Coordinates of C-alpha atoms in Angstrom, one line a residue:
M1 CA 0.0 0.0 0.0
M2 CA 1.4 3.4 -1.0
R3 CA 2.2 5.7 2.0
K4 CA 0.7 9.2 2.2
R5 CA 3.2 12.0 1.7
V6 CA 4.1 13.7 5.1
T7 CA 3.2 17.4 5.2
L8 CA 4.7 20.4 6.9
K9 CA 1.5 20.7 9.0
E10 CA 1.9 17.2 10.4
I11 CA 5.5 17.9 11.5
A12 CA 4.5 21.3 12.9
K13 CA 1.7 19.7 14.9
E14 CA 4.0 17.2 16.5
A15 CA 6.7 19.8 17.1
E16 CA 4.2 22.3 18.5
V17 CA 5.3 25.0 16.1
S18 CA 3.9 26.7 13.0
P19 CA 4.2 25.2 9.5
A20 CA 6.1 28.4 8.6
A21 CA 8.7 27.6 11.3
V22 CA 9.1 24.0 10.0
S23 CA 9.6 25.4 6.4
L24 CA 12.3 27.8 7.6
V25 CA 14.2 25.0 9.4
L26 CA 13.9 22.3 6.7
N27 CA 14.9 24.7 4.0
N28 CA 17.9 26.0 6.0
K29 CA 16.6 29.6 6.0
P30 CA 17.8 32.2 8.5
S31 CA 15.5 32.4 11.6
R32 CA 15.3 33.2 15.3
I33 CA 14.1 29.7 16.1
A34 CA 15.9 28.1 19.1
K35 CA 18.5 25.5 18.2
E36 CA 16.8 23.0 20.4
T37 CA 13.5 23.5 18.5
Q38 CA 15.3 23.3 15.1
Q39 CA 16.9 20.0 16.2
R40 CA 13.4 18.7 17.3
I41 CA 11.9 19.6 13.9
R42 CA 14.7 17.8 12.0
E43 CA 14.4 14.7 14.1
I44 CA 10.6 14.5 13.6
A45 CA 11.0 15.1 9.9
A46 CA 13.6 12.3 9.7
R47 CA 11.5 9.9 11.7
L48 CA 8.4 10.6 9.5
N49 CA 10.6 10.2 6.3
Y50 CA 9.6 13.7 5.2
V51 CA 10.5 14.5 1.5
V52 CA 10.5 18.1 0.2
N53 CA 7.7 18.7 -2.3
E54 CA 9.6 20.1 -5.2
N55 CA 6.5 21.0 -7.1
A56 CA 5.3 23.2 -4.2
R57 CA 8.7 24.7 -3.8
G58 CA 8.8 25.5 -7.5
L59 CA 5.5 27.4 -7.2
V60 CA 7.1 29.6 -4.6
T61 CA 10.6 30.1 -6.1
N62 CA 9.6 29.8 -9.8
E63 CA 12.4 27.2 -10.2
T64 CA 12.1 23.5 -10.5
H65 CA 15.8 22.7 -10.8
L66 CA 14.9 20.3 -13.6
I67 CA 16.7 20.2 -17.0
A68 CA 15.6 18.2 -20.1
L69 CA 18.1 16.6 -22.4
I70 CA 16.9 15.2 -25.8
V71 CA 19.3 13.1 -27.7
P72 CA 18.8 11.6 -31.2
D73 CA 20.2 8.1 -30.6
I74 CA 21.0 6.9 -27.1
E75 CA 22.5 3.7 -28.5
N76 CA 25.2 5.9 -30.1
M77 CA 28.2 5.7 -27.7
F78 CA 29.1 9.4 -28.3
F79 CA 25.6 10.6 -27.3
A80 CA 25.5 8.1 -24.4
S81 CA 28.8 9.3 -23.0
L82 CA 27.8 13.0 -23.5
A83 CA 24.6 12.4 -21.6
R84 CA 26.5 11.0 -18.6
H85 CA 28.9 14.0 -18.5
L86 CA 25.9 16.4 -18.8
E87 CA 24.2 14.7 -16.0
E88 CA 27.3 15.1 -13.8
A89 CA 27.5 18.8 -14.7
C90 CA 23.9 19.4 -13.9
H91 CA 24.1 17.5 -10.6
E92 CA 27.1 19.5 -9.4
A93 CA 25.0 22.6 -9.9
G94 CA 22.0 21.2 -8.0
Y95 CA 19.9 20.3 -11.0
A96 CA 18.3 17.0 -12.0
L97 CA 18.4 15.8 -15.6
F98 CA 15.6 14.2 -17.6
L99 CA 16.8 12.2 -20.6
S100 CA 14.8 11.2 -23.7
N101 CA 15.6 9.8 -27.1
S102 CA 14.1 11.2 -30.3
N103 CA 15.2 8.4 -32.5
D104 CA 16.4 11.0 -35.0
L105 CA 12.9 12.0 -35.9
R106 CA 11.6 15.6 -35.9
A107 CA 8.1 14.5 -34.9
N108 CA 9.4 12.7 -31.8
E109 CA 11.6 15.6 -31.0
S110 CA 8.8 18.1 -31.2
A111 CA 6.5 16.0 -29.0
L112 CA 9.2 15.6 -26.4
M113 CA 9.9 19.3 -26.3
T114 CA 6.2 20.0 -25.9
N115 CA 5.9 17.5 -23.0
Y116 CA 9.0 18.8 -21.2
L117 CA 8.0 22.4 -21.5
A118 CA 4.7 21.6 -20.0
R119 CA 6.6 20.4 -16.9
D120 CA 8.0 23.9 -16.2
I121 CA 11.6 22.8 -16.6
D122 CA 14.3 25.4 -16.0
G123 CA 16.2 24.7 -19.2
M124 CA 16.6 22.4 -22.1
L125 CA 19.7 20.8 -23.7
L126 CA 18.9 19.6 -27.2
I127 CA 20.9 17.5 -29.7
P128 CA 18.6 18.0 -32.8
S129 CA 17.4 15.1 -34.9
L130 CA 18.8 14.8 -38.5
E131 CA 15.3 15.6 -39.7
S132 CA 15.5 19.0 -38.0
Y133 CA 17.9 20.1 -40.7
R134 CA 14.9 19.9 -43.1
H135 CA 12.5 21.6 -40.7
T136 CA 14.7 24.4 -39.4
R137 CA 11.9 27.0 -39.2
Q138 CA 9.7 24.7 -37.2
L139 CA 12.4 24.1 -34.7
Q140 CA 13.2 27.8 -34.5
R141 CA 9.6 28.6 -33.7
Q142 CA 9.4 25.9 -31.0
I143 CA 12.6 27.2 -29.4
A144 CA 11.4 30.9 -29.7
D145 CA 8.1 30.0 -28.0
A146 CA 9.8 28.1 -25.1
H147 CA 9.4 29.6 -21.7
C148 CA 12.9 28.6 -20.7
P149 CA 16.4 28.8 -22.2
V150 CA 17.4 26.2 -24.8
T151 CA 21.0 25.3 -25.8
L152 CA 21.8 23.2 -28.9
I153 CA 24.7 20.7 -28.7
D154 CA 26.7 19.0 -31.4
R155 CA 24.3 19.6 -34.2
L156 CA 23.9 23.4 -34.7
V157 CA 20.8 23.3 -36.8
T158 CA 20.0 26.9 -36.0
A159 CA 22.2 28.9 -33.7
R160 CA 20.5 32.2 -34.5
I161 CA 17.7 31.7 -31.9
C162 CA 19.7 30.2 -29.0
D163 CA 23.2 29.2 -27.9
G164 CA 25.0 26.3 -29.6
V165 CA 28.1 24.4 -28.7
A166 CA 29.9 21.9 -30.9
F167 CA 33.2 20.7 -32.1
D168 CA 34.6 22.1 -35.4
N169 CA 33.9 19.2 -37.7
T170 CA 35.6 20.8 -40.7
Q171 CA 38.8 21.1 -38.7
G172 CA 38.6 17.5 -37.7
G173 CA 38.4 16.4 -41.3
R174 CA 41.4 18.6 -42.1
L175 CA 43.5 17.0 -39.3
A176 CA 42.7 13.5 -40.7
A177 CA 43.8 14.5 -44.2
Q178 CA 47.0 16.2 -43.0
R179 CA 48.0 13.1 -41.0
L180 CA 47.5 10.7 -44.0
L181 CA 49.3 13.1 -46.4
E182 CA 52.2 13.2 -43.9
A183 CA 52.3 9.4 -44.3
R184 CA 52.7 9.9 -48.1
H185 CA 49.4 8.3 -49.2
R186 CA 48.1 9.3 -52.6
R187 CA 44.8 7.4 -53.0
F188 CA 42.1 7.9 -50.4
A189 CA 38.7 6.9 -49.3
C190 CA 36.2 8.5 -46.8
I191 CA 33.2 6.8 -45.2
S192 CA 31.0 9.7 -44.2
G193 CA 27.6 9.6 -42.4
Q194 CA 24.1 9.7 -43.8
V195 CA 23.5 12.0 -46.7
D196 CA 21.6 14.6 -44.6
D197 CA 24.1 14.6 -41.7
V198 CA 25.7 18.0 -41.7
N199 CA 28.4 17.2 -39.2
A200 CA 29.6 14.2 -41.2
G201 CA 29.4 16.3 -44.4
N202 CA 31.6 19.0 -42.8
R203 CA 34.2 16.3 -41.7
M204 CA 34.2 14.9 -45.2
R205 CA 34.5 18.4 -46.8
G206 CA 37.4 19.4 -44.5
F207 CA 39.1 16.1 -45.5
V208 CA 38.6 16.5 -49.2
D209 CA 39.5 20.2 -49.3
V210 CA 42.9 19.5 -47.8
L211 CA 43.5 16.7 -50.3
H212 CA 42.6 19.1 -53.2
G213 CA 45.0 21.6 -51.7
H214 CA 47.8 19.1 -52.1
H215 CA 46.9 18.3 -55.8
I216 CA 45.0 15.1 -55.1
T217 CA 42.2 14.9 -57.7
D218 CA 38.7 13.4 -57.4
D219 CA 39.9 10.4 -59.4
D220 CA 42.0 9.4 -56.3
I221 CA 39.3 10.1 -53.7
L222 CA 36.3 7.8 -53.0
V223 CA 33.5 9.1 -50.8
L224 CA 30.9 6.7 -49.4
N225 CA 28.0 7.2 -47.1
G226 CA 27.7 5.1 -44.0
N227 CA 25.4 5.4 -41.0
Y228 CA 27.7 5.6 -38.1
R229 CA 27.1 1.9 -37.3
F230 CA 29.7 -0.9 -37.1
G231 CA 27.8 -2.8 -39.9
S232 CA 28.1 0.0 -42.4
G233 CA 31.8 0.2 -42.1
Y234 CA 32.0 -3.6 -42.5
A235 CA 29.7 -3.5 -45.5
L236 CA 31.7 -0.8 -47.3
A237 CA 35.2 -2.2 -46.7
D238 CA 35.2 -4.2 -49.9
R239 CA 34.4 -1.1 -52.0
V240 CA 37.3 0.7 -50.4
L241 CA 39.6 -2.1 -51.2
D242 CA 38.3 -2.4 -54.8
F243 CA 39.0 1.3 -55.3
G244 CA 42.6 0.7 -54.4
A245 CA 42.7 3.2 -51.6
T246 CA 45.7 3.0 -49.3
A247 CA 44.3 5.4 -46.7
L248 CA 40.8 5.6 -45.2
F249 CA 39.1 8.3 -43.1
C250 CA 35.9 7.1 -41.3
C251 CA 33.7 9.8 -39.8
N252 CA 33.3 7.8 -36.5
D253 CA 35.2 5.0 -34.7
L254 CA 32.5 2.4 -35.0
M255 CA 32.6 2.4 -38.8
A256 CA 36.4 2.2 -38.6
M257 CA 36.1 -0.8 -36.4
G258 CA 33.7 -2.4 -38.9
V259 CA 36.2 -1.9 -41.7
M260 CA 39.0 -3.4 -39.6
Q261 CA 36.9 -6.5 -38.8
R262 CA 36.3 -7.1 -42.5
L263 CA 40.0 -6.7 -43.3
A264 CA 40.8 -9.2 -40.6
E265 CA 38.4 -11.7 -42.2
L266 CA 40.2 -11.2 -45.5
G267 CA 43.6 -11.9 -43.9
L268 CA 44.7 -8.3 -44.4
H269 CA 46.5 -6.3 -41.7
V270 CA 46.1 -2.6 -40.6
P271 CA 48.0 -0.5 -41.4
E272 CA 50.0 -2.5 -43.9
A273 CA 47.0 -3.1 -46.2
L274 CA 45.2 0.1 -45.4
S275 CA 45.9 3.1 -43.1
I276 CA 42.7 4.1 -41.1
I277 CA 41.7 7.1 -39.1
G278 CA 38.5 7.2 -37.1
Y279 CA 36.6 10.0 -35.3
D280 CA 35.3 10.7 -31.8
N281 CA 37.8 8.6 -29.6
I282 CA 34.8 7.3 -27.6
L283 CA 35.6 3.6 -27.9
R284 CA 38.8 3.9 -25.8
R285 CA 36.6 4.8 -22.9
F286 CA 35.0 1.4 -23.2
G287 CA 38.3 -0.5 -23.5
M288 CA 38.1 -0.8 -27.3
A289 CA 39.9 0.5 -30.3
S290 CA 43.1 1.2 -28.3
R291 CA 45.1 0.9 -31.5
L292 CA 43.0 3.2 -33.6
T293 CA 44.3 6.6 -34.7
T294 CA 41.4 8.9 -34.4
I295 CA 40.1 12.5 -34.1
E296 CA 39.1 13.1 -30.5
Q297 CA 36.0 15.1 -29.5
D298 CA 36.4 15.6 -25.7
V299 CA 32.9 14.9 -24.5
H300 CA 33.6 16.2 -21.0
K301 CA 34.7 19.5 -22.4
L302 CA 31.6 19.6 -24.6
A303 CA 29.3 18.8 -21.7
V304 CA 30.8 21.4 -19.4
R305 CA 30.7 24.2 -22.0
S306 CA 27.2 23.3 -23.0
W307 CA 26.0 23.4 -19.4
E308 CA 27.8 26.7 -18.8
C309 CA 25.9 28.2 -21.7
L310 CA 22.6 27.0 -20.5
Y311 CA 23.2 27.9 -16.9
R312 CA 24.2 31.4 -17.9
H313 CA 20.8 31.9 -19.6
I314 CA 18.9 30.3 -16.7
R315 CA 20.4 32.9 -14.4
R316 CA 19.5 35.7 -16.8
H317 CA 16.0 34.3 -17.1
D318 CA 15.6 34.2 -13.3
T319 CA 16.6 37.8 -13.0
G320 CA 14.0 38.8 -15.6
K321 CA 16.4 39.4 -18.4
D322 CA 15.9 38.2 -22.0
C323 CA 17.2 34.6 -22.1
V324 CA 17.8 34.6 -25.9
T325 CA 19.7 37.8 -26.3
A326 CA 23.4 37.8 -27.2
T327 CA 23.3 34.2 -28.5
R328 CA 26.6 32.7 -29.4
T329 CA 28.0 29.7 -31.1
S330 CA 31.0 28.0 -29.5
L331 CA 33.2 25.8 -31.7
L332 CA 35.6 23.6 -29.8
T333 CA 38.8 22.3 -31.4
P334 CA 39.2 18.5 -32.0
Q335 CA 42.6 16.8 -31.5
L336 CA 44.4 14.0 -33.4
V337 CA 45.1 11.0 -31.1
E338 CA 47.9 8.8 -32.5
G339 CA 47.4 5.1 -32.6
E340 CA 48.9 2.3 -34.6
T341 CA 46.6 2.3 -37.7
V342 CA 48.5 4.8 -39.9
A343 CA 51.6 3.9 -41.8

């Protein structure tokens, strides 16, 4: 049988004080209440298993200390790791984090945003769905109509209406190309993301632009579209080999691992048969891909910077200032992490 929530009035009656006095003590507010009485109130509250009613507190303070996070694919290791670091950042600041998965669909994303905003959350962290790139105005309107600050992370679908924080994907692609050129490769392949994935497209363009700048023609560059999954790297490995590429850039580590698995089945060794660079450097955190040369996106740094952006606007919002003025886009710099897969 579910127990009834203990109220301030019940504690006050047993302690022979007013409910206001109980509220002051349990919320650690300054008061002239005797220390003995304060101790008695706390002991009664502990014995009755009193729990603060956050909804009631929110009505008084106009703060719920609740943050919503919407991710496009919780099975993606990058987003899963980012969610964990965001939760830690929120918790350290005294906020609880709600997490939901949009499954990379704009309709799901819109419904989740509507449901969360109905809960009077204090702020929202949003990694937009891929479909949002085709529905930018709809997303802009929903953010503009929100009663709380919103910060975009990783996928900067629209940074004109709110803050956005991401890594410089174009620079990441450049780093991969420069490393493979230093190894004196002349025939290249790139396994990008889905066709409408802007981040993967920027990585690919940064990669190809550097190759073009070193007089590598399109005849010596093969670009393939994957889907960030292990299986797509595995499935596309044969096409990379048939093309005769000696160097491969994969737009995430999972696809790179898929290619390496296929090469191993064919009796081919990395990097002797094919030099490979991945992206994200997430798998190392799970004890995998320790040999892989990759472009690192520091998820801890991304989480901290994103939370700082949102928290700044929450504080502005609480003081009555416009929470969407002076919006800014923060681009973080990725780093090349050397492994053993480039020769």
